[in-house]
Short mmCIF file of C-alpha atoms in Angstrom, two decimals:
data_model
loop_
_atom_site.label_atom_id
_atom_site.label_comp_id
_atom_site.label_asym_id
_atom_site.label_seq_id
_atom_site.Cartn_x
_atom_site.Cartn_y
_atom_site.Cartn_z
CA MET L 1 1.25 -80.58 11.63
CA GLU L 2 2.80 -80.10 15.03
CA ILE L 3 1.12 -79.40 18.34
CA PHE L 4 2.04 -76.11 20.03
CA LYS L 5 1.79 -75.70 23.80
CA ARG L 6 1.59 -71.93 23.81
CA LEU L 7 0.31 -70.06 20.76
CA PRO L 8 0.33 -66.30 20.17
CA ARG L 9 -3.13 -64.72 20.32
CA HIS L 10 -2.22 -62.11 17.70
CA ILE L 11 0.39 -62.50 14.93
CA GLY L 12 1.76 -59.59 12.88
CA ILE L 13 3.01 -60.37 9.35
CA ILE L 14 5.61 -58.31 7.45
CA PRO L 15 5.64 -59.96 3.99
CA ASP L 16 8.86 -58.43 2.67
CA GLY L 17 11.04 -59.39 -0.29
CA ASN L 18 8.55 -59.36 -3.19
CA ARG L 19 10.72 -57.04 -5.31
CA ARG L 20 13.97 -58.88 -4.58
CA TRP L 21 12.22 -62.17 -5.40
CA ALA L 22 10.98 -60.80 -8.74
CA GLN L 23 14.44 -59.57 -9.70
CA ARG L 24 15.95 -62.95 -8.82
CA GLN L 25 13.35 -64.51 -11.16
CA GLY L 26 14.40 -62.09 -13.93
CA MET L 27 11.10 -60.20 -13.67
CA GLU L 28 10.49 -56.50 -13.12
CA LYS L 29 10.43 -55.50 -9.43
CA GLN L 30 6.71 -54.66 -9.48
CA ASP L 31 5.84 -58.13 -10.80
CA GLY L 32 6.63 -59.65 -7.40
CA TYR L 33 3.60 -58.38 -5.51
CA THR L 34 1.04 -60.57 -7.26
CA TYR L 35 3.07 -63.64 -6.17
CA GLY L 36 2.61 -62.50 -2.57
CA ILE L 37 -1.17 -63.01 -2.48
CA ASP L 38 -1.41 -66.82 -2.42
CA PRO L 39 1.20 -67.15 0.39
CA GLY L 40 -0.98 -64.83 2.48
CA PHE L 41 -3.96 -67.14 2.09
CA GLN L 42 -1.91 -70.28 2.86
CA LEU L 43 -0.72 -68.57 6.05
CA TYR L 44 -4.22 -67.35 6.97
CA GLU L 45 -5.77 -70.81 6.42
CA ARG L 46 -3.21 -72.56 8.61
CA CYS L 47 -3.42 -69.95 11.36
CA MET L 48 -7.23 -70.41 11.32
CA GLU L 49 -6.79 -74.18 11.79
CA LEU L 50 -4.37 -73.50 14.66
CA GLY L 51 -6.92 -71.23 16.34
CA ILE L 52 -4.98 -67.94 16.10
CA GLU L 53 -7.51 -65.23 17.06
CA GLU L 54 -6.09 -62.20 15.26
CA MET L 55 -3.64 -61.49 12.42
CA THR L 56 -2.36 -58.19 11.07
CA PHE L 57 -0.83 -58.02 7.58
CA TYR L 58 1.45 -55.19 6.45
CA GLY L 59 0.07 -54.16 3.05
CA PHE L 60 1.88 -50.96 2.13
CA THR L 61 2.90 -47.78 3.91
CA GLN L 62 2.86 -44.09 3.10
CA ASP L 63 6.67 -44.35 2.89
CA ASN L 64 6.34 -47.09 0.26
CA THR L 65 4.29 -44.75 -1.94
CA LYS L 66 7.48 -42.76 -2.69
CA ARG L 67 8.37 -45.67 -5.02
CA PRO L 68 8.00 -45.61 -8.84
CA LYS L 69 4.42 -45.46 -10.18
CA GLU L 70 4.52 -49.00 -11.65
CA GLN L 71 5.37 -50.35 -8.18
CA THR L 72 2.74 -48.36 -6.28
CA THR L 73 0.06 -49.40 -8.82
CA ALA L 74 1.17 -53.04 -8.48
CA PHE L 75 1.03 -53.20 -4.66
CA GLN L 76 -2.26 -51.28 -4.57
CA LYS L 77 -3.78 -53.87 -6.94
CA ALA L 78 -2.32 -56.74 -4.88
CA CYS L 79 -4.02 -55.34 -1.74
CA VAL L 80 -7.40 -55.06 -3.49
CA ASP L 81 -7.06 -58.60 -4.93
CA ALA L 82 -6.14 -59.94 -1.46
CA VAL L 83 -9.28 -58.41 0.08
CA GLU L 84 -11.46 -59.81 -2.73
CA GLY L 85 -9.97 -63.24 -2.05
CA LEU L 86 -10.64 -62.92 1.67
CA ALA L 87 -14.27 -61.94 1.01
CA HIS L 88 -14.91 -65.57 -0.04
CA ARG L 89 -13.45 -66.93 3.17
CA ASP L 90 -14.12 -66.64 6.93
CA ALA L 91 -12.83 -63.52 8.64
CA GLU L 92 -13.66 -60.19 10.23
CA LEU L 93 -11.64 -57.72 8.15
CA LEU L 94 -10.50 -54.26 9.20
CA VAL L 95 -8.46 -52.15 6.77
CA ILE L 96 -6.38 -49.45 8.49
CA GLY L 97 -4.68 -46.61 6.64
CA ASN L 98 -4.91 -43.01 5.52
CA THR L 99 -8.03 -42.89 3.32
CA LYS L 100 -7.60 -39.13 2.72
CA SER L 101 -4.71 -39.76 0.32
CA PRO L 102 -5.37 -40.64 -3.37
CA LEU L 103 -2.97 -43.59 -2.87
CA PHE L 104 -5.55 -45.38 -0.70
CA PRO L 105 -7.48 -47.75 -3.04
CA LYS L 106 -11.12 -46.56 -3.05
CA GLU L 107 -12.33 -50.16 -3.36
CA LEU L 108 -11.16 -50.74 0.24
CA ILE L 109 -12.97 -47.82 1.91
CA PRO L 110 -15.97 -50.04 2.88
CA TYR L 111 -13.59 -52.15 5.01
CA THR L 112 -12.23 -49.30 7.15
CA LYS L 113 -14.94 -50.37 9.61
CA PRO L 114 -14.86 -54.10 10.60
CA VAL L 115 -16.73 -56.28 8.04
CA LYS L 116 -17.56 -59.96 8.59
CA PHE L 117 -17.03 -62.56 5.85
CA GLY L 118 -18.53 -66.02 6.54
CA LYS L 119 -18.66 -66.62 10.30
CA GLY L 120 -16.14 -63.82 10.88
CA SER L 121 -14.10 -66.32 12.92
CA MET L 122 -10.64 -64.72 12.71
CA ARG L 123 -9.95 -61.03 13.03
CA VAL L 124 -7.75 -59.92 10.12
CA ASN L 125 -6.31 -56.41 10.13
CA PHE L 126 -4.79 -55.15 6.89
CA LEU L 127 -2.55 -52.07 6.87
CA VAL L 128 -3.08 -50.19 3.60
CA ASN L 129 -1.45 -46.78 2.98
CA TYR L 130 -0.58 -46.99 6.68
CA GLY L 131 1.92 -44.66 8.35
CA TRP L 132 3.16 -44.94 11.93
CA ASN L 133 3.11 -41.18 12.27
CA TRP L 134 -0.39 -40.91 10.78
CA ASP L 135 -1.48 -43.67 13.20
CA LEU L 136 -0.16 -41.89 16.30
CA THR L 137 -1.14 -38.36 15.38
CA GLU L 138 -4.43 -38.72 13.52
CA GLY L 139 -6.41 -40.07 16.41
CA LEU L 140 -4.64 -37.96 19.02
CA LYS L 141 -5.93 -34.82 17.34
CA ASN L 142 -9.34 -35.70 18.73
CA SER L 143 -8.32 -36.39 22.31
CA ASN L 144 -7.53 -34.09 25.22
CA VAL L 145 -6.51 -36.40 28.02
CA TYR L 146 -3.31 -38.39 27.63
CA SER L 147 -3.50 -41.11 30.19
CA ARG L 148 -2.12 -44.46 28.94
CA GLN L 149 -5.66 -45.61 28.22
CA GLU L 150 -6.48 -42.45 26.32
CA LEU L 151 -3.41 -42.76 24.11
CA LEU L 152 -4.27 -46.34 23.19
CA LYS L 153 -7.92 -45.43 22.71
CA ASN L 154 -7.17 -42.54 20.40
CA ILE L 155 -4.53 -43.71 17.93
CA ALA L 156 -5.87 -44.52 14.45
CA SER L 157 -5.16 -48.25 14.98
CA SER L 158 -6.89 -48.35 18.37
CA GLU L 159 -9.01 -51.34 17.28
CA VAL L 160 -5.86 -53.43 16.78
CA SER L 161 -4.84 -55.37 19.92
CA ARG L 162 -1.32 -55.90 21.31
CA ILE L 163 0.75 -58.14 19.04
CA ASP L 164 2.41 -61.23 20.56
CA LEU L 165 4.54 -62.38 17.63
CA ILE L 166 5.74 -60.53 14.52
CA ILE L 167 7.07 -62.63 11.63
CA ARG L 168 9.02 -60.78 8.94
CA TRP L 169 10.05 -62.41 5.66
CA GLY L 170 12.98 -61.25 3.50
CA GLY L 171 15.73 -61.22 6.13
CA ARG L 172 15.53 -57.66 7.40
CA ARG L 173 15.55 -57.20 11.18
CA ARG L 174 13.58 -54.00 11.57
CA LEU L 175 9.95 -53.06 12.18
CA SER L 176 9.79 -50.41 9.41
CA GLY L 177 6.99 -48.53 11.13
CA PHE L 178 4.76 -51.56 11.73
CA LEU L 179 2.23 -50.61 14.48
CA PRO L 180 4.78 -49.16 16.96
CA ILE L 181 2.37 -49.17 19.92
CA GLN L 182 0.99 -52.70 19.47
CA SER L 183 4.53 -54.02 18.75
CA ILE L 184 6.11 -52.70 21.99
CA TYR L 185 6.37 -56.18 23.57
CA ALA L 186 6.04 -58.34 20.45
CA ASP L 187 8.58 -61.13 19.93
CA PHE L 188 10.21 -60.63 16.53
CA PHE L 189 11.01 -63.62 14.28
CA VAL L 190 12.80 -63.13 10.96
CA VAL L 191 12.59 -65.55 8.01
CA GLU L 192 15.47 -65.18 5.54
CA ASP L 193 13.42 -66.36 2.54
CA TYR L 194 11.55 -63.83 0.43
CA TRP L 195 7.79 -63.68 1.01
CA PRO L 196 6.76 -65.24 -2.36
CA ASP L 197 8.85 -68.29 -1.31
CA PHE L 198 6.59 -68.76 1.76
CA GLU L 199 6.40 -72.30 3.19
CA LEU L 200 4.33 -73.51 6.15
CA GLN L 201 7.63 -74.56 7.74
CA HIS L 202 8.41 -70.84 8.21
CA LEU L 203 5.27 -70.47 10.33
CA TYR L 204 6.03 -73.64 12.31
CA LYS L 205 9.60 -72.50 13.04
CA ALA L 206 8.32 -69.13 14.25
CA LEU L 207 5.70 -70.79 16.49
CA GLU L 208 8.21 -73.30 17.90
CA TRP L 209 10.54 -70.42 18.73
CA TYR L 210 7.72 -68.31 20.16
CA GLN L 211 6.54 -70.94 22.63
CA LYS L 212 10.05 -71.03 24.14
CA GLN L 213 10.04 -67.27 24.82
CA ASP L 214 9.52 -65.98 28.33
CA ILE L 215 6.86 -63.26 28.34
CA THR L 216 7.60 -60.72 31.08
CA LEU L 217 6.06 -57.45 29.79
CA GLY L 218 8.92 -55.75 31.67
CA GLY L 219 7.94 -57.30 35.05
CA MET H 1 40.31 -54.22 15.60
CA GLU H 2 38.52 -54.37 12.29
CA ILE H 3 37.74 -51.59 9.82
CA PHE H 4 34.05 -50.97 9.11
CA LYS H 5 32.93 -49.44 5.81
CA ARG H 6 29.60 -48.13 7.05
CA LEU H 7 29.04 -47.41 10.73
CA PRO H 8 25.76 -46.53 12.46
CA ARG H 9 25.57 -42.91 13.59
CA HIS H 10 23.46 -43.80 16.61
CA ILE H 11 23.47 -47.15 18.47
CA GLY H 12 20.79 -48.20 20.99
CA ILE H 13 21.81 -50.66 23.71
CA ILE H 14 19.43 -53.03 25.55
CA PRO H 15 21.67 -54.62 28.21
CA ASP H 16 19.41 -57.53 29.20
CA GLY H 17 20.16 -60.71 31.15
CA ASN H 18 21.67 -59.34 34.39
CA ARG H 19 19.26 -61.32 36.60
CA ARG H 20 19.57 -64.55 34.62
CA TRP H 21 23.37 -64.17 34.74
CA ALA H 22 23.31 -63.69 38.52
CA GLN H 23 21.15 -66.78 39.04
CA ARG H 24 23.44 -68.86 36.84
CA GLN H 25 26.34 -67.67 39.06
CA GLY H 26 24.40 -68.79 42.14
CA MET H 27 23.84 -65.18 43.24
CA GLU H 28 20.57 -63.40 44.03
CA LYS H 29 18.87 -61.90 40.97
CA GLN H 30 19.48 -58.32 42.10
CA ASP H 31 23.23 -58.93 42.42
CA GLY H 32 23.57 -59.02 38.62
CA TYR H 33 23.11 -55.32 37.95
CA THR H 34 26.41 -54.18 39.43
CA TYR H 35 28.20 -56.55 37.01
CA GLY H 36 26.54 -54.69 34.14
CA ILE H 37 28.35 -51.38 34.73
CA ASP H 38 31.87 -52.24 33.53
CA PRO H 39 30.60 -53.80 30.25
CA GLY H 40 28.83 -50.52 29.55
CA PHE H 41 32.10 -48.60 29.82
CA GLN H 42 34.01 -51.10 27.67
CA LEU H 43 31.32 -50.69 25.02
CA TYR H 44 31.29 -46.89 25.32
CA GLU H 45 35.11 -46.66 25.07
CA ARG H 46 35.27 -48.79 21.94
CA CYS H 47 32.38 -46.97 20.28
CA MET H 48 34.19 -43.67 21.01
CA GLU H 49 37.32 -45.01 19.28
CA LEU H 50 35.20 -46.09 16.31
CA GLY H 51 33.71 -42.60 16.06
CA ILE H 52 30.09 -43.48 16.87
CA GLU H 53 28.34 -40.13 17.39
CA GLU H 54 25.48 -41.10 19.70
CA MET H 55 24.58 -44.00 22.00
CA THR H 56 21.42 -44.64 24.00
CA PHE H 57 21.49 -47.08 26.94
CA TYR H 58 18.34 -48.68 28.38
CA GLY H 59 18.66 -48.22 32.14
CA PHE H 60 15.33 -49.21 33.61
CA THR H 61 11.68 -48.66 32.75
CA GLN H 62 8.54 -47.83 34.66
CA ASP H 63 7.43 -51.42 33.91
CA ASN H 64 10.62 -52.74 35.58
CA THR H 65 9.73 -50.88 38.79
CA LYS H 66 6.94 -53.45 39.41
CA ARG H 67 9.75 -55.84 40.44
CA PRO H 68 10.68 -56.68 44.08
CA LYS H 69 12.17 -53.82 46.14
CA GLU H 70 15.66 -55.38 46.37
CA GLN H 71 15.80 -55.44 42.55
CA THR H 72 14.52 -51.89 42.00
CA THR H 73 17.01 -50.57 44.60
CA ALA H 74 19.82 -52.50 42.91
CA PHE H 75 19.17 -51.23 39.37
CA GLN H 76 18.59 -47.67 40.60
CA LYS H 77 22.01 -47.78 42.31
CA ALA H 78 23.63 -49.27 39.19
CA CYS H 79 22.29 -46.36 37.11
CA VAL H 80 23.65 -43.77 39.56
CA ASP H 81 27.05 -45.54 39.69
CA ALA H 82 27.16 -45.65 35.87
CA VAL H 83 26.58 -41.90 35.62
CA GLU H 84 29.26 -41.21 38.25
CA GLY H 85 31.68 -43.34 36.21
CA LEU H 86 30.79 -41.47 33.03
CA ALA H 87 31.38 -38.11 34.77
CA HIS H 88 35.14 -38.92 34.73
CA ARG H 89 35.10 -39.62 31.00
CA ASP H 90 34.28 -37.74 27.78
CA ALA H 91 30.60 -37.47 26.89
CA GLU H 92 27.54 -35.27 26.65
CA LEU H 93 25.03 -37.02 28.90
CA LEU H 94 21.26 -36.74 28.78
CA VAL H 95 19.15 -38.74 31.23
CA ILE H 96 15.56 -39.31 30.03
CA GLY H 97 12.79 -40.60 32.28
CA ASN H 98 9.86 -39.71 34.49
CA THR H 99 11.38 -37.56 37.25
CA LYS H 100 7.98 -37.05 38.90
CA SER H 101 8.01 -40.60 40.27
CA PRO H 102 9.86 -41.42 43.54
CA LEU H 103 11.53 -44.27 41.62
CA PHE H 104 13.61 -41.78 39.63
CA PRO H 105 16.99 -41.46 41.47
CA LYS H 106 17.22 -37.82 42.67
CA GLU H 107 21.01 -37.85 42.08
CA LEU H 108 20.30 -37.95 38.33
CA ILE H 109 17.95 -34.95 38.10
CA PRO H 110 20.84 -32.56 37.17
CA TYR H 111 21.40 -34.65 34.01
CA THR H 112 17.87 -34.38 32.63
CA LYS H 113 19.28 -31.47 30.63
CA PRO H 114 22.39 -32.30 28.51
CA VAL H 115 25.61 -32.06 30.59
CA LYS H 116 29.13 -32.18 29.11
CA PHE H 117 31.89 -34.26 30.70
CA GLY H 118 35.41 -33.67 29.31
CA LYS H 119 35.17 -32.54 25.68
CA GLY H 120 31.62 -33.86 25.48
CA SER H 121 32.64 -35.77 22.34
CA MET H 122 30.00 -38.51 22.26
CA ARG H 123 26.33 -37.97 22.99
CA VAL H 124 25.17 -40.56 25.53
CA ASN H 125 21.46 -40.86 26.31
CA PHE H 126 20.50 -42.89 29.36
CA LEU H 127 16.89 -44.04 29.85
CA VAL H 128 16.11 -44.05 33.59
CA ASN H 129 12.59 -44.73 34.87
CA TYR H 130 11.63 -44.41 31.20
CA GLY H 131 8.24 -45.48 29.84
CA TRP H 132 7.24 -45.54 26.18
CA ASN H 133 3.79 -44.32 27.07
CA TRP H 134 5.17 -41.55 29.29
CA ASP H 135 7.50 -40.59 26.42
CA LEU H 136 4.72 -40.29 23.84
CA THR H 137 2.11 -38.66 26.04
CA GLU H 138 4.06 -36.37 28.38
CA GLY H 139 5.38 -34.07 25.72
CA LEU H 140 2.25 -34.24 23.57
CA LYS H 141 0.26 -32.66 26.40
CA ASN H 142 2.00 -29.40 25.60
CA SER H 143 1.45 -29.41 21.84
CA ASN H 144 -1.56 -28.64 19.69
CA VAL H 145 -0.46 -29.37 16.15
CA TYR H 146 0.33 -32.94 15.20
CA SER H 147 2.29 -32.73 12.01
CA ARG H 148 5.09 -35.31 11.81
CA GLN H 149 7.59 -32.65 12.87
CA GLU H 150 5.41 -31.60 15.77
CA LEU H 151 5.05 -35.16 17.05
CA LEU H 152 8.80 -35.70 17.00
CA LYS H 153 9.40 -32.27 18.53
CA ASN H 154 6.99 -32.84 21.38
CA ILE H 155 7.61 -36.34 22.72
CA ALA H 156 9.60 -36.47 25.96
CA SER H 157 12.60 -38.02 24.16
CA SER H 158 12.57 -35.42 21.38
CA GLU H 159 16.30 -34.70 21.91
CA VAL H 160 17.14 -38.31 21.01
CA SER H 161 17.82 -38.79 17.28
CA ARG H 162 16.72 -41.69 15.04
CA ILE H 163 18.48 -44.93 15.97
CA ASP H 164 20.32 -46.85 13.22
CA LEU H 165 21.24 -50.04 15.11
CA ILE H 166 19.82 -51.56 18.30
CA ILE H 167 21.88 -54.28 20.01
CA ARG H 168 20.10 -56.37 22.64
CA TRP H 169 21.91 -58.80 24.92
CA GLY H 170 20.27 -61.79 26.64
CA GLY H 171 18.67 -63.46 23.61
CA ARG H 172 15.22 -61.84 23.62
CA ARG H 173 13.98 -60.55 20.27
CA ARG H 174 11.72 -57.71 21.34
CA LEU H 175 12.06 -53.97 21.89
CA SER H 176 10.31 -53.94 25.30
CA GLY H 177 9.27 -50.32 24.93
CA PHE H 178 12.69 -48.97 23.91
CA LEU H 179 12.13 -45.55 22.24
CA PRO H 180 9.35 -46.64 19.86
CA ILE H 181 9.59 -43.54 17.65
CA GLN H 182 13.37 -43.45 17.24
CA SER H 183 13.43 -47.25 16.71
CA ILE H 184 10.96 -47.27 13.78
CA TYR H 185 13.66 -48.01 11.18
CA ALA H 186 16.43 -49.33 13.44
CA ASP H 187 18.14 -52.59 12.48
CA PHE H 188 17.84 -55.00 15.41
CA PHE H 189 20.74 -57.28 16.38
CA VAL H 190 20.38 -59.82 19.19
CA VAL H 191 23.30 -61.26 21.20
CA GLU H 192 22.47 -64.53 22.95
CA ASP H 193 24.95 -63.97 25.81
CA TYR H 194 23.81 -62.21 28.98
CA TRP H 195 24.92 -58.58 29.31
CA PRO H 196 27.46 -59.15 32.15
CA ASP H 197 29.23 -61.58 29.77
CA PHE H 198 29.79 -58.72 27.29
CA GLU H 199 32.74 -59.10 24.88
CA LEU H 200 33.92 -56.63 22.24
CA GLN H 201 33.33 -59.43 19.70
CA HIS H 202 29.59 -58.92 20.27
CA LEU H 203 29.92 -55.31 19.13
CA TYR H 204 32.07 -56.28 16.12
CA LYS H 205 29.58 -58.96 15.03
CA ALA H 206 26.74 -56.44 15.25
CA LEU H 207 28.68 -53.85 13.24
CA GLU H 208 29.73 -56.40 10.60
CA TRP H 209 26.09 -57.42 10.24
CA TYR H 210 24.90 -53.81 10.19
CA GLN H 211 27.16 -52.73 7.34
CA LYS H 212 25.61 -55.46 5.15
CA GLN H 213 22.08 -54.16 5.73
CA ASP H 214 20.31 -52.20 3.01
CA ILE H 215 18.83 -49.02 4.45
CA THR H 216 15.65 -48.09 2.57
CA LEU H 217 13.56 -46.15 5.13
CA GLY H 218 10.55 -47.65 3.32
CA GLY H 219 11.53 -46.12 -0.07
#
């Protein structure tokens, strides 16, 4: 494994391409999601070893729930299975999403406040039934002052820190509503391979690229 | 010039690399901005011919105003010169930014409401002393209900439509606060060349790439 001079503190993960991968394998679209769980753990384990402090995984969004029932059921189950897998590892988990909708898996409600597994070494945020508009508006309902600090304090994802690097699998070069506030200055790396075809080399390429970027925050 | 099957309705432009270009030419950083004006008009003219309905140009941000005085003066002047050049062409111009700050060029205040030049064929939005946080919070101060429609109706940039394609020059793969709401589903194309080295081929490559993208809006 390579040595990196400058690592991101917080990495955002958009694990896209599960359905396209399944179709390429001759499976039904919804069968792809279950093959996306193990790659997530490989990525988490290696980022832990590298000392990454925080990771945020894009589970599913409120927009995704417009998809056919067999798909929504499949990605809901994959999210629950992923959390059960993480519960046997070392992380502080926070699930963020709209719990008021029936599409939010009830099994995950206990994790909508941070929960430590093991030593709770790495902060892992998991977006489940998340919506960018829900994120921005939900919290703001409860605030009166709109200074910069207040905005960031009041959005639904206010416990999620600024993201340094976003890695998206599946070739698409768009954020698709992924934490718009925390992603403002994030460097965006796209992997062409579909998420179930994850390899550690994808992570290393993203980190090699990231350490060459000049962080200015507009200054 | 090539024929495109599917064109974006609205293109966002991040014209980055003026300072790095100037340094490479052996000039002072601030001397780069004036070389960024003509490329903007070449791009605008060709997009007009292609029938693009709306373009949004990133002028400068509130974060940029932390830079040395000679740079802020230079990019403020470049923005004013760009608008004066556009006034002799065919566009409906809207300048969006925080006019309450002394860093907003007073000459541009008349354009903070849409103004037609010529037939007013193409809508051109120009972000001047813009800040993502200002955008989201300023308008929200005046609204009480936070339905999705209300949020989009109340942000400071509410007259700017959803962006289909963002093209950024200068090699950086980040949005840097560019219209976070309208950019949610935008496809993001990065040109390695610095903005003053603009060529129409950059636009054509971006449009060729864009028409191959699959637009799902999360569905």
